[in-house]
XYZ file of C-alpha atoms in Angstrom:
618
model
C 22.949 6.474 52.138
C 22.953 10.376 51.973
C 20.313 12.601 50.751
C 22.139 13.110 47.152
C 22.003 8.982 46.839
C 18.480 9.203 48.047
C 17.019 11.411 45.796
C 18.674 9.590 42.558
C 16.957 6.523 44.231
C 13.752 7.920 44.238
C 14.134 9.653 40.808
C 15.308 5.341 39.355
C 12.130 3.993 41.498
C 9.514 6.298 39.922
C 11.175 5.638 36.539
C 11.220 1.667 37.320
C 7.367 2.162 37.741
C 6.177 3.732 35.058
C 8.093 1.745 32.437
C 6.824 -1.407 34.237
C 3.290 -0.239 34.325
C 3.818 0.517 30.641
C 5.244 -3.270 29.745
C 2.286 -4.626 31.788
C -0.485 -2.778 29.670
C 2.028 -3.398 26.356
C 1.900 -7.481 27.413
C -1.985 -7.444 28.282
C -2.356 -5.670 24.583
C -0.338 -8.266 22.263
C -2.723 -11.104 24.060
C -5.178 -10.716 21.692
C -3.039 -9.706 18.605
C -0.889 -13.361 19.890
C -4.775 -14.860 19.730
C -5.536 -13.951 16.653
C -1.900 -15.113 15.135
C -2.727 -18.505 16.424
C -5.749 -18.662 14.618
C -3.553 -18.378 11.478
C -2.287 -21.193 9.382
C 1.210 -19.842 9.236
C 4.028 -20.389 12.348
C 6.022 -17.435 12.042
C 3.301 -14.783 12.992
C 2.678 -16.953 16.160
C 6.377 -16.645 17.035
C 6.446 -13.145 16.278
C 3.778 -12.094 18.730
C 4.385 -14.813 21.461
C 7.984 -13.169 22.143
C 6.532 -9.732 21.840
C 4.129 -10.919 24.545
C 7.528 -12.352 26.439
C 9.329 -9.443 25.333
C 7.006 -7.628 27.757
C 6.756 -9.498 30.475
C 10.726 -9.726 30.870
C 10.523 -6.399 30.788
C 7.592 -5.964 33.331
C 8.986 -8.166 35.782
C 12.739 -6.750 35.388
C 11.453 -3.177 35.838
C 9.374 -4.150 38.965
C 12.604 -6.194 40.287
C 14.617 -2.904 40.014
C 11.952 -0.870 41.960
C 11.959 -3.434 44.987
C 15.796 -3.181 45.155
C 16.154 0.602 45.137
C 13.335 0.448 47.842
C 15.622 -2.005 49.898
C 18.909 0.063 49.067
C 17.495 2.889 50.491
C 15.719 0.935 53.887
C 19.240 -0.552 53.766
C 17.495 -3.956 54.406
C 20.408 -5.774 52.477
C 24.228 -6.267 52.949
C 26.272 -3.955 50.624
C 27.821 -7.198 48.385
C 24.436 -9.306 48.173
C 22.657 -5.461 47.031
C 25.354 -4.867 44.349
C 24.987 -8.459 42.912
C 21.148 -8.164 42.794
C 21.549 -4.965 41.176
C 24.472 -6.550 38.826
C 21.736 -9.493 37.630
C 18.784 -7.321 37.393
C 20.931 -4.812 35.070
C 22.188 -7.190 32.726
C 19.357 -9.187 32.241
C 17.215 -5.958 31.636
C 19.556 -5.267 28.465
C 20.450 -8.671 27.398
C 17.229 -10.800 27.662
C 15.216 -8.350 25.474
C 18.265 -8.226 23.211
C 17.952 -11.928 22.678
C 14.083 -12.244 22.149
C 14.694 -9.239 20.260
C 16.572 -11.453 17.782
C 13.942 -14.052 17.597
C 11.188 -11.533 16.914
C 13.316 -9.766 14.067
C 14.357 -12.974 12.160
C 10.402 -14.418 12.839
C 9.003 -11.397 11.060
C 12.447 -11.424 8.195
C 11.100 -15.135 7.465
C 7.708 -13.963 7.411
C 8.178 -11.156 5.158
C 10.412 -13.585 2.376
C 7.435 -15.824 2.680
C 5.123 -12.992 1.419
C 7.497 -11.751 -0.932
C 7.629 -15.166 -2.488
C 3.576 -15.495 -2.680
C 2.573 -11.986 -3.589
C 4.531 -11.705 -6.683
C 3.791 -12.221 -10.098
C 5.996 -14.149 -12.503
C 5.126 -12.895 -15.798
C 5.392 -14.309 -18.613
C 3.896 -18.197 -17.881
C 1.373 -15.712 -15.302
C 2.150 -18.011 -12.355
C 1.780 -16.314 -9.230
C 4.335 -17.459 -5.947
C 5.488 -20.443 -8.233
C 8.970 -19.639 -8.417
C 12.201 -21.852 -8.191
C 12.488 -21.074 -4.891
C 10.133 -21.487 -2.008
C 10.891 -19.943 1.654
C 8.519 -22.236 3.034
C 10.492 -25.283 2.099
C 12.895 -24.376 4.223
C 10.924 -23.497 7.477
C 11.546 -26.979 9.220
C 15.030 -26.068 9.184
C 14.218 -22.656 10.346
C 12.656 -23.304 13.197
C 15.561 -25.677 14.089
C 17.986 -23.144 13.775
C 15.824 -20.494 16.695
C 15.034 -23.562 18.591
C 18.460 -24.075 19.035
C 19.261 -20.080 19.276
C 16.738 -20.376 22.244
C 18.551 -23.115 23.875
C 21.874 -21.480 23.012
C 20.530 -18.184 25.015
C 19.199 -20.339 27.635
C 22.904 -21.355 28.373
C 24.105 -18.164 28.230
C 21.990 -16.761 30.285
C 22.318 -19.762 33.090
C 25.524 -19.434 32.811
C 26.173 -15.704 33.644
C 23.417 -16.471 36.697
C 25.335 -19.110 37.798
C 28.624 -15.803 37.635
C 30.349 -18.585 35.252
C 30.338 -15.304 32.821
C 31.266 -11.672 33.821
C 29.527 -8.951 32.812
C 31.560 -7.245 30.025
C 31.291 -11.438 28.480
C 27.824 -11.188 27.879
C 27.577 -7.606 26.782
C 30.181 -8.692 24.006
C 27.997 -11.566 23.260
C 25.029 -8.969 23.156
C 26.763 -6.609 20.907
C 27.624 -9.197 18.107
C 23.891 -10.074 18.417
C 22.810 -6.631 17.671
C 25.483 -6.280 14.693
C 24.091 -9.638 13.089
C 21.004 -7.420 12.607
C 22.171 -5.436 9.786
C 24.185 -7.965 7.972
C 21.027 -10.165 7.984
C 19.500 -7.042 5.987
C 22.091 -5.943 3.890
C 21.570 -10.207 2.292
C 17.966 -9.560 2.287
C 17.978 -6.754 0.187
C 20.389 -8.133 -1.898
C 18.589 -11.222 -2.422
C 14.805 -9.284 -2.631
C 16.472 -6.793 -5.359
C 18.050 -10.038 -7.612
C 15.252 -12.860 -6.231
C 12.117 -10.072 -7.693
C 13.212 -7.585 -10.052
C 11.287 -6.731 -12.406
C 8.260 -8.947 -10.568
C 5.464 -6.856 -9.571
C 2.975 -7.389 -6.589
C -0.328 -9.901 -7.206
C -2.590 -7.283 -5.671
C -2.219 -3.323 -4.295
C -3.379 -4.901 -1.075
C -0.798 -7.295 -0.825
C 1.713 -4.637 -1.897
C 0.682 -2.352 1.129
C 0.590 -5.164 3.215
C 4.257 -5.730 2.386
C 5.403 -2.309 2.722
C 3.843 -2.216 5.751
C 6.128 -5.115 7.234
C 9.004 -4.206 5.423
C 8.544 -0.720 7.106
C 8.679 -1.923 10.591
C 11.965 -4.033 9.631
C 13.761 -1.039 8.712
C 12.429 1.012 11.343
C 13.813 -2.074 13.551
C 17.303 -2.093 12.194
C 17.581 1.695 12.726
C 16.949 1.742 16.196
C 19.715 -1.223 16.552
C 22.219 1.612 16.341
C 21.333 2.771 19.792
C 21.234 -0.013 21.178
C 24.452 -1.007 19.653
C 26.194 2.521 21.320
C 24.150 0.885 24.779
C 26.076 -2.259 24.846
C 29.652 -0.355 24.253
C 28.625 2.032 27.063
C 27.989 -0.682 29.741
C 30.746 -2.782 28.491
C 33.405 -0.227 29.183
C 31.431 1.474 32.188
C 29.422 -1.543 33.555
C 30.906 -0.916 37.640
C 30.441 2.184 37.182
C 27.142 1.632 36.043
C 26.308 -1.247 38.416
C 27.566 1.358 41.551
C 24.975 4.095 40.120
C 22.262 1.962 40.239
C 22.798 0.288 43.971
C 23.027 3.884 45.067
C 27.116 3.394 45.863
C 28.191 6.335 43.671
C 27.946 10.175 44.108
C 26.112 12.092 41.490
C 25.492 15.352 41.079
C 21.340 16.114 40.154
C 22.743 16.727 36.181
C 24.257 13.438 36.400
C 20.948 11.753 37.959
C 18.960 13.604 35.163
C 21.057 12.124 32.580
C 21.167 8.349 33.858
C 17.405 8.010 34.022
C 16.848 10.052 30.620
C 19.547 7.263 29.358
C 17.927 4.121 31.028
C 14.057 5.339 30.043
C 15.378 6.845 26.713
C 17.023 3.694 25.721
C 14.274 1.207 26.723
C 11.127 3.590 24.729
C 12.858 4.061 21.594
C 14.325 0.677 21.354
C 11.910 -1.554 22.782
C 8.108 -0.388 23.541
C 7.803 2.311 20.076
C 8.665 -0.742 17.555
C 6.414 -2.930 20.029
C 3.850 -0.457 19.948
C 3.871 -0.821 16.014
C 4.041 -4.030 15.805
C 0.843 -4.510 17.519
C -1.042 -1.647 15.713
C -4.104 -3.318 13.943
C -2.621 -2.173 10.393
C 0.405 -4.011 11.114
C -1.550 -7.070 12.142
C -3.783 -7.252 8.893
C -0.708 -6.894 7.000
C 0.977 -9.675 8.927
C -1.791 -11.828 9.141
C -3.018 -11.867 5.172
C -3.506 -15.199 4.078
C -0.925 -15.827 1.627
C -2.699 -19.448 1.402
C -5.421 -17.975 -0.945
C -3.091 -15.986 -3.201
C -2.125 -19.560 -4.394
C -5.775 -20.887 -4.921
C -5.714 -19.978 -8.393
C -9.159 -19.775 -9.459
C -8.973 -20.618 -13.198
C -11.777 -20.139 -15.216
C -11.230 -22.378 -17.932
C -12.641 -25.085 -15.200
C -14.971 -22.668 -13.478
C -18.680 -22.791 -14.532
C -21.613 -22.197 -12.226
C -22.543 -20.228 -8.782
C -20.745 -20.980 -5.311
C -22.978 -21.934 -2.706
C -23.008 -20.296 0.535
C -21.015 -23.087 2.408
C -17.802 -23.271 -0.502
C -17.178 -19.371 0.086
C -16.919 -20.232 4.373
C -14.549 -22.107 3.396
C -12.196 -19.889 1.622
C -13.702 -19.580 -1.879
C -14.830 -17.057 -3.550
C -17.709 -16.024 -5.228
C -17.410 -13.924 -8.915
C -20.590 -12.140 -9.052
C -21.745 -9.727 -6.915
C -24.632 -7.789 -6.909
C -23.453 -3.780 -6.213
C -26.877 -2.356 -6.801
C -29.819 -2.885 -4.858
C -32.070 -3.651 -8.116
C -34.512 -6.208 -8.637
C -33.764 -5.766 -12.245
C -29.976 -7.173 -11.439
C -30.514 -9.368 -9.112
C -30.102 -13.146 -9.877
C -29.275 -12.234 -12.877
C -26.950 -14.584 -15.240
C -24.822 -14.486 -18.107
C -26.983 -16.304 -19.930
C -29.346 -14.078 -19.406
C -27.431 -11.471 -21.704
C -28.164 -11.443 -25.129
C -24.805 -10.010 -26.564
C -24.423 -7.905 -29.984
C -21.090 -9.269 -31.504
C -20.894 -6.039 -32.995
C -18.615 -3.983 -31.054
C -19.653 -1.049 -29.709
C -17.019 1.591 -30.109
C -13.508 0.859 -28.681
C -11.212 -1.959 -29.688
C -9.333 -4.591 -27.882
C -7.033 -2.671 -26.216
C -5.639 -5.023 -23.318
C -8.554 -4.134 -21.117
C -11.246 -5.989 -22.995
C -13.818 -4.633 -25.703
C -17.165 -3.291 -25.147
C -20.077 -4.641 -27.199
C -24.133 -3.203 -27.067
C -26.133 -6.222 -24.939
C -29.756 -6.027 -23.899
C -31.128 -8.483 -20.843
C -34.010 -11.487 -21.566
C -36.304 -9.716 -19.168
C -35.682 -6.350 -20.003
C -35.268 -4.502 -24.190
C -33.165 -1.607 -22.639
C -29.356 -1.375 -24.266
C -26.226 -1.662 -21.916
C -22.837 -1.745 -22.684
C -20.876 -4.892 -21.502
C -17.070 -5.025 -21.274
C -15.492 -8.384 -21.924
C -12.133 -9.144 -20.491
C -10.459 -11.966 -21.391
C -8.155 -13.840 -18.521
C -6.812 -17.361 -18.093
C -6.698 -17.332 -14.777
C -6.980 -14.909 -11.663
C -5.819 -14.866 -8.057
C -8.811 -14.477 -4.908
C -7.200 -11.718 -3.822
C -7.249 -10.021 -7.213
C -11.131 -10.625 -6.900
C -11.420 -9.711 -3.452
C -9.987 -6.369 -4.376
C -11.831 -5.614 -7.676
C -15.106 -6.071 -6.181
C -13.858 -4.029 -3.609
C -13.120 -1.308 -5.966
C -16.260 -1.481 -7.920
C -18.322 -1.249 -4.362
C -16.372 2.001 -4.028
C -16.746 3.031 -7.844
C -20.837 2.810 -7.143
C -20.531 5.108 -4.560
C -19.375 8.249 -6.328
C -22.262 10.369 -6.392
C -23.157 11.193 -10.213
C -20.388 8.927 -11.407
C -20.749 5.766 -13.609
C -21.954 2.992 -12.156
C -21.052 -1.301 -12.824
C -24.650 -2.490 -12.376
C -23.413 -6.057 -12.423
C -20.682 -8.240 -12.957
C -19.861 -11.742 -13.252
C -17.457 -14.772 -14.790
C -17.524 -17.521 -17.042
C -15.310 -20.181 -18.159
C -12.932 -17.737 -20.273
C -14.169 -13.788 -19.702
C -14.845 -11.175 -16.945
C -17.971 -9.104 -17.935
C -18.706 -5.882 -16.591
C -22.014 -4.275 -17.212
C -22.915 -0.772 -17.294
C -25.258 1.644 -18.797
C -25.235 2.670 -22.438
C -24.444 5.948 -23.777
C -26.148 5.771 -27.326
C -24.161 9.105 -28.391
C -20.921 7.679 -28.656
C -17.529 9.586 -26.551
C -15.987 12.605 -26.694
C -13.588 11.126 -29.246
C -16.098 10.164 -32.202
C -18.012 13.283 -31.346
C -14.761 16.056 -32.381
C -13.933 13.236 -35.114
C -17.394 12.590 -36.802
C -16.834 14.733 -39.866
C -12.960 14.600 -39.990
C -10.540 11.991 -40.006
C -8.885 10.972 -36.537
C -6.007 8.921 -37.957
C -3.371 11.756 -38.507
C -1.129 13.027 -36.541
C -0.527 16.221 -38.293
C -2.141 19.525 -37.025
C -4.883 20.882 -38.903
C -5.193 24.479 -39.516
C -8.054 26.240 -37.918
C -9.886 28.626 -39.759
C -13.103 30.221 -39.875
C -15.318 27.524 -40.776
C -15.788 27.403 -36.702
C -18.712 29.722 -35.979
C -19.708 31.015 -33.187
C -22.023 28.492 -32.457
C -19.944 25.569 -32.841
C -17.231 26.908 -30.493
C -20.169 27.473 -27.992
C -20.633 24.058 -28.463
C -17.348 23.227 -27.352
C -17.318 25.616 -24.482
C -20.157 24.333 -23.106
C -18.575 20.592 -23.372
C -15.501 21.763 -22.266
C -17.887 23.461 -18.951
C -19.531 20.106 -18.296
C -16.591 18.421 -18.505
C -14.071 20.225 -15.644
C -17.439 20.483 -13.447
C -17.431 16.567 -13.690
C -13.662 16.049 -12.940
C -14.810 18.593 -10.059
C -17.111 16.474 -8.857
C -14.691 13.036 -8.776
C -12.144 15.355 -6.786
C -14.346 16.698 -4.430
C -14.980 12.760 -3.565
C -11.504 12.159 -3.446
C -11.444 10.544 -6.935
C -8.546 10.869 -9.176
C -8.816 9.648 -13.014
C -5.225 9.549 -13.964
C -5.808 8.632 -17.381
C -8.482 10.729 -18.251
C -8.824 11.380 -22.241
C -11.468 12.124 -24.914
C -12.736 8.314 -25.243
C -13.353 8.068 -21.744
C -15.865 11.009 -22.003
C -19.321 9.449 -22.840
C -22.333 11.005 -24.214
C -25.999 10.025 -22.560
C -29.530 10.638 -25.195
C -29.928 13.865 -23.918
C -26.049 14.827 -25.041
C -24.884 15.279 -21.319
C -21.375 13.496 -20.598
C -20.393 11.422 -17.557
C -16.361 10.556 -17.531
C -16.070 6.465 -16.884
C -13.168 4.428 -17.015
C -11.485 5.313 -13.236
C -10.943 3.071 -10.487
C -10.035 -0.864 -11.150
C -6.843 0.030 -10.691
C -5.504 -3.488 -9.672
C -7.512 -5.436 -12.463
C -5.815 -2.525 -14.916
C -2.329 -3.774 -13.612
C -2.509 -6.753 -13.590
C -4.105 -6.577 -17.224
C -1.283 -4.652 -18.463
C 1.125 -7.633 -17.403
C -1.103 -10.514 -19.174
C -2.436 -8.477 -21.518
C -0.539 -5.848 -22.766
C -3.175 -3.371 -21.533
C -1.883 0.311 -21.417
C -3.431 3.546 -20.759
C -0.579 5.887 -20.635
C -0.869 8.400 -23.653
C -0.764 11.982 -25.564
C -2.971 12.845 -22.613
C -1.172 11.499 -19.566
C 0.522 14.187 -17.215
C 4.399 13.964 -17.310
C 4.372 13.089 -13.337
C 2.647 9.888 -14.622
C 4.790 8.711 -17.915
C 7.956 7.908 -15.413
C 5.431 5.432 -13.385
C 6.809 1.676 -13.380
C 4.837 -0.386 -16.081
C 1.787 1.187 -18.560
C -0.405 1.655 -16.128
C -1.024 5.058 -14.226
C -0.351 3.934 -10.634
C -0.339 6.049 -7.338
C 1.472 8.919 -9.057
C -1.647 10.461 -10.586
C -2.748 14.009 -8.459
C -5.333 16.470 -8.721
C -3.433 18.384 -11.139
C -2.712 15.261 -13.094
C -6.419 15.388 -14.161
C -5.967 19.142 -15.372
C -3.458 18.752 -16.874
C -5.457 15.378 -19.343
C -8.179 18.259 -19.259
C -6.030 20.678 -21.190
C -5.135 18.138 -23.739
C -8.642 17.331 -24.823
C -9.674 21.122 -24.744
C -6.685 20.832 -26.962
C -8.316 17.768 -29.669
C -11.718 19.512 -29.057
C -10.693 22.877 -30.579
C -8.030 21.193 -33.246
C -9.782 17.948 -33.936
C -6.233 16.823 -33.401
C -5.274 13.573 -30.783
C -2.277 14.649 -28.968
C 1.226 12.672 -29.784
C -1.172 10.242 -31.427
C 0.215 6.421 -31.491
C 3.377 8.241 -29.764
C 5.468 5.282 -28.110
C 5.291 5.904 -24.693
C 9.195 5.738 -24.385
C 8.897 8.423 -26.951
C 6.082 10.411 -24.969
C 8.759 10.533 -21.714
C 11.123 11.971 -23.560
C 9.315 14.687 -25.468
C 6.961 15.896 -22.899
C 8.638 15.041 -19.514
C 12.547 15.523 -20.329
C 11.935 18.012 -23.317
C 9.083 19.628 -22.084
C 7.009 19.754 -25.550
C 3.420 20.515 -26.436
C 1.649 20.113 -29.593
C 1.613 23.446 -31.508
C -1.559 25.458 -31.443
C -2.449 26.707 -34.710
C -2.737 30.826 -34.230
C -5.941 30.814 -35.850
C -7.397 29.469 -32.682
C -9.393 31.768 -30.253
C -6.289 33.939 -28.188
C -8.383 32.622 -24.233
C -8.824 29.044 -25.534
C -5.307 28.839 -26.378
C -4.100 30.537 -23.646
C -6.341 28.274 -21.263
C -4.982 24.903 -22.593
C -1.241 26.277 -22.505
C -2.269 27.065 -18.553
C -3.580 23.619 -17.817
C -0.957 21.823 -19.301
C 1.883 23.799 -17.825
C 4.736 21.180 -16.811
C 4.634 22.232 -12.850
C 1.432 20.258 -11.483
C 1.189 23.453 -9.179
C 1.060 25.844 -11.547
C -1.922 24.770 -12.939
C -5.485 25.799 -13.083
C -7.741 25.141 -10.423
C -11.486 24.684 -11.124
C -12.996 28.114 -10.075
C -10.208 29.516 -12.616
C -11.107 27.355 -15.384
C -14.979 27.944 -15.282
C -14.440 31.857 -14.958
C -12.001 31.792 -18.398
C -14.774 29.254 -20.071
C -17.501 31.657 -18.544
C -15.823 34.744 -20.375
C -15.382 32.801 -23.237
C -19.032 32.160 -23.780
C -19.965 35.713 -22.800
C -18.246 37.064 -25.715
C -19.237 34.216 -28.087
C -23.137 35.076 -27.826
């Protein structure tokens, strides 16, 4: 062996060793993410990891195999034919054995992901959630038959070419029509997925993720089949060639050398140890692993009465009350234990329950208490509402749920009272709020009462301030969502609950999309603001109630929200400001409701114009 051969030996053995270094720490990793599927009650996740975890080792032990026969190419310690054969196993079992657990692992993890497609949806209509005509998991004895008997069917294969009863280019073929099953298998699923749940939206925003997440890592999967695909046409129509290179029997020049071991290392990172990588990255292992199980244990309260004890909820139940606050005044507390006005307070059913004035047995003080009526609701949804209302009691000088709870037909959410009403009654009190039509402003405003409004209208962007600088976007944010405390100081309520609010839109009708919702908003998927809301968003609600607080006029009032997309998203409208109104105030709201989310307002820009505005009105 010259020095030319030498060096591209060298060059393969130091490649061989860090890519089987890398497989051995990959395959000592997916032991405990393979641990931790076993503890699961579904099979497919336990597939999915214990061929990742063989995946690795193949891999490991082919890489290591490679490095001790360059070693003994270049001591010569082996004839030239038995050398070239080694090399000829080693390099066809290093692409075709992952190929085929490859397949295993892909259709594991397509199985997996139809399973959770099936039990995270929710039919509406009837509200049944995962009953649908169709169940994956019906089928899963005979799925398992048909990769028990791919296994076996591999087995042969593989014995067979071992045993030289197939040739090389054989088994390459039978490798590429492996790798081009991959994207026909897709092409059905999304066919099916798009006909099978159209229209059929997720039973939780966690469950959504987690599906996203897996159906992520599919795609990213298929892509990097292409590669692989161009691999197996290269070594069939090159594989002496190939299988010379690698024993160290061909001449190369150093460019040549450089561009085998960027193809062999090139090839093996992007197609085998990035998606392995991702596949054992703790988000993808929640996502896997979510127990689809107790998305089916309906919890309907029309049978539900009474606390869950401490053992029922170690065993996969749930309890519905919670206690967010650290307050001895809230805790233990019961429904009962509510004495509840039947006069409601001041919003109607809307979908998302009505509020009603209540006052506690061991304590005269007025709260508020919205009553939602459901027939029945999933753990998860539960899980994820209290969730949200841990993170809603967090927002420093937001609103806070000081308790909540369930009976046999209602969810009841407690908070604190506002005695002055919202931001709605107050601009209406003396005026009607039921038309549509603009009223003409005069001078019957005096400077006082606009200093009024500029003050509310101060308070109010230095509290959407503070939600923002925690992160926290409204979405929906409008005049009746802007309460009033005794001492006439407002506190915005009403964000967050975000899955409770979807799934109450499906089962209820609930909608919060309105004259005051940003036109990036209107085009979201159902009546619900979703995801889509933004920083701007709020500005842009902000600029529509500076708008009803100067005009005592509701924007697009009772407007149809198929209406609402087409005059203010596709048509660009705004309700007409009457040119009586103060020149800065109308110029402010035409600013914050400007059409381009970017070209909007920021705070420090709205409290400078409100500043000025005050200046010259004392």
């Amino acid at each position: 062996m010259d020095d030319t051969i030498k060096e591209s030996a060298y060059l393969l053995s130091i490649a061989y060793l860090l890519l089987g270094l890398i497989f051995i720490l990959l395959a000592l990793y997916s032991i405990p993410c393979l641990w931790k599927a076993w503890k699961c009650r579904q099979f497919f996740p336990k597939i999915f990891y214990l061929f990742i975890l063989a995946i690795c080792c193949d891999q490991a032990t082919y890489q290591l195999l490679y490095l001790y026969e360059v070693i003994t190419a270049i001591k010569q310690e082996k004839d030239e034919n038995s050398q070239i054969e080694s090399f000829r196993i080693i390099f066809f079992q290093t692409i075709y054995v992952p190929d085929a657990i490859f397949f295993v692992i892909y259709f594991s993890l397509f199985w997996q992901f139809l399973i959770m497609m099936h039990h995270g949806r929710i039919k509406t209509g009837s509200i049944l959630v995962g009953k649908r005509n169709w169940n994956p998991e019906q089928a899963n004895s005979k799925v398992r038959l048909i990769l028990y008997l791919y296994i076996i069917g591999q087995a042969i294969v593989i014995w067979q070419f071992m045993a030289q009863g197939l040739s090389p280019k054989a088994i390459m073929i039978c490798d590429i029509v492996v790798n081009a099953s991959v994207p026909i298998i897709v092409i059905i699923m999304v066919l099916y997925l798009n006909i099978k749940f159209s229209g059929s939206p997720f039973v939780s925003n966690r469950y959504e993720k987690s599906n996203n997440k897996i159906q992520q890592l599919l795609w990213i999967w298929i892509l990097l089949r292409i590669p692989q695909l161009a691999v197996n046409v290269v070594v069939v129509i090159y594989n002496d060639d190939l299988i010379a290179l690698m024993g160290g029997k061909l001449k190369v020049t150093f460019i040549e050398q450089l561009f085998l071991i960027l193809f062999i290392v090139g090839d093996i990172i992007i197609v085998q140890i990035i998606p392995v990588m991702m596949a054992m990255s703790n988000s993808f292992l929640s996502a896997l692993l979510l127990d689809h199980n107790r998305i089916n244990s309906l919890i309907n309260v029309e049978t539900f009465s009474g606390e869950m004890n401490i053992q029922e909820q170690i065993q996969g139940q749930i309890s519905l009350k919670n206690n967010p606050r650290d307050d001895t005044l809230f805790k233990d507390l019961k429904l009962n234990d509510l004495i509840i006005n039947e006069r409601q307070f001041f919003r109607k059913y809307n979908g998302f329950g009505e509020i009603k004035v209540t006052t506690l047995k061991r304590d005269t003080k007025k709260y508020a208490v919205r009553i939602i009526q459901f027939k029945e609701l999933s753990s998860f949804l539960i899980d994820e509402t209290k969730q949200e209302i841990e993170q809603i009691n967090k927002i420093k000088k937001g609103y806070k749920i000081l308790w909540y709870d369930f009976n046999e037909q209602s969810m009841y959410l407690l908070s604190k009272y506002y005695p002055n009403s919202n931001l709605n009654e107050f601009i209406h009190k003396n005026t009607g709020n039921d038309s549509a039509q603009i009223k003409e402003i005069t001078n019957s405003y005096t400077n006082k009462q606009l200093l009024i409004r500029v003050n509310i209208a101060t308070d109010l962007i230095k509290a959407i301030q503070n939600l923002h600088d925690q992160n926290i976007i409204h979405g929906h944010l409008n005049s009746s969502n802007v309460l009033f405390n005794d001492k006439f100081k407002l506190k915005i309520v009403d964000y967050g609950l975000r899955a409770i609010k979807k799934y109450a839109s499906l089962v209820n009708g609930y909608s919060n999309k309105n004259g005051f919702t940003a036109p990036e908003c209107l085009n979201d998927k159902g009546s619900v603001v979703s995801q889509s809301a933004i920083k701007e968003s709020d500005i842009y609600s902000f600029g529509m109630i500076l708008y009803q607080l100067f005009t005592e006029t509701i924007p697009f009032y009772n407007m149809p929200q198929k209406d609402l997309i087409q005059l203010v998203k596709e048509q660009q409208s705004r309700p007409k400001i009457p040119v009586s109104l103060n020149t800065n105030i109308a110029t402010l709201i035409r600013c914050c409701w400007q059409q381009d989310p970017i070209k909007r307002p920021n705070y420090n820009q709205i409290l400078t114009t409100l500043k000025q505005i005050s200046d010259n009105l004392e």
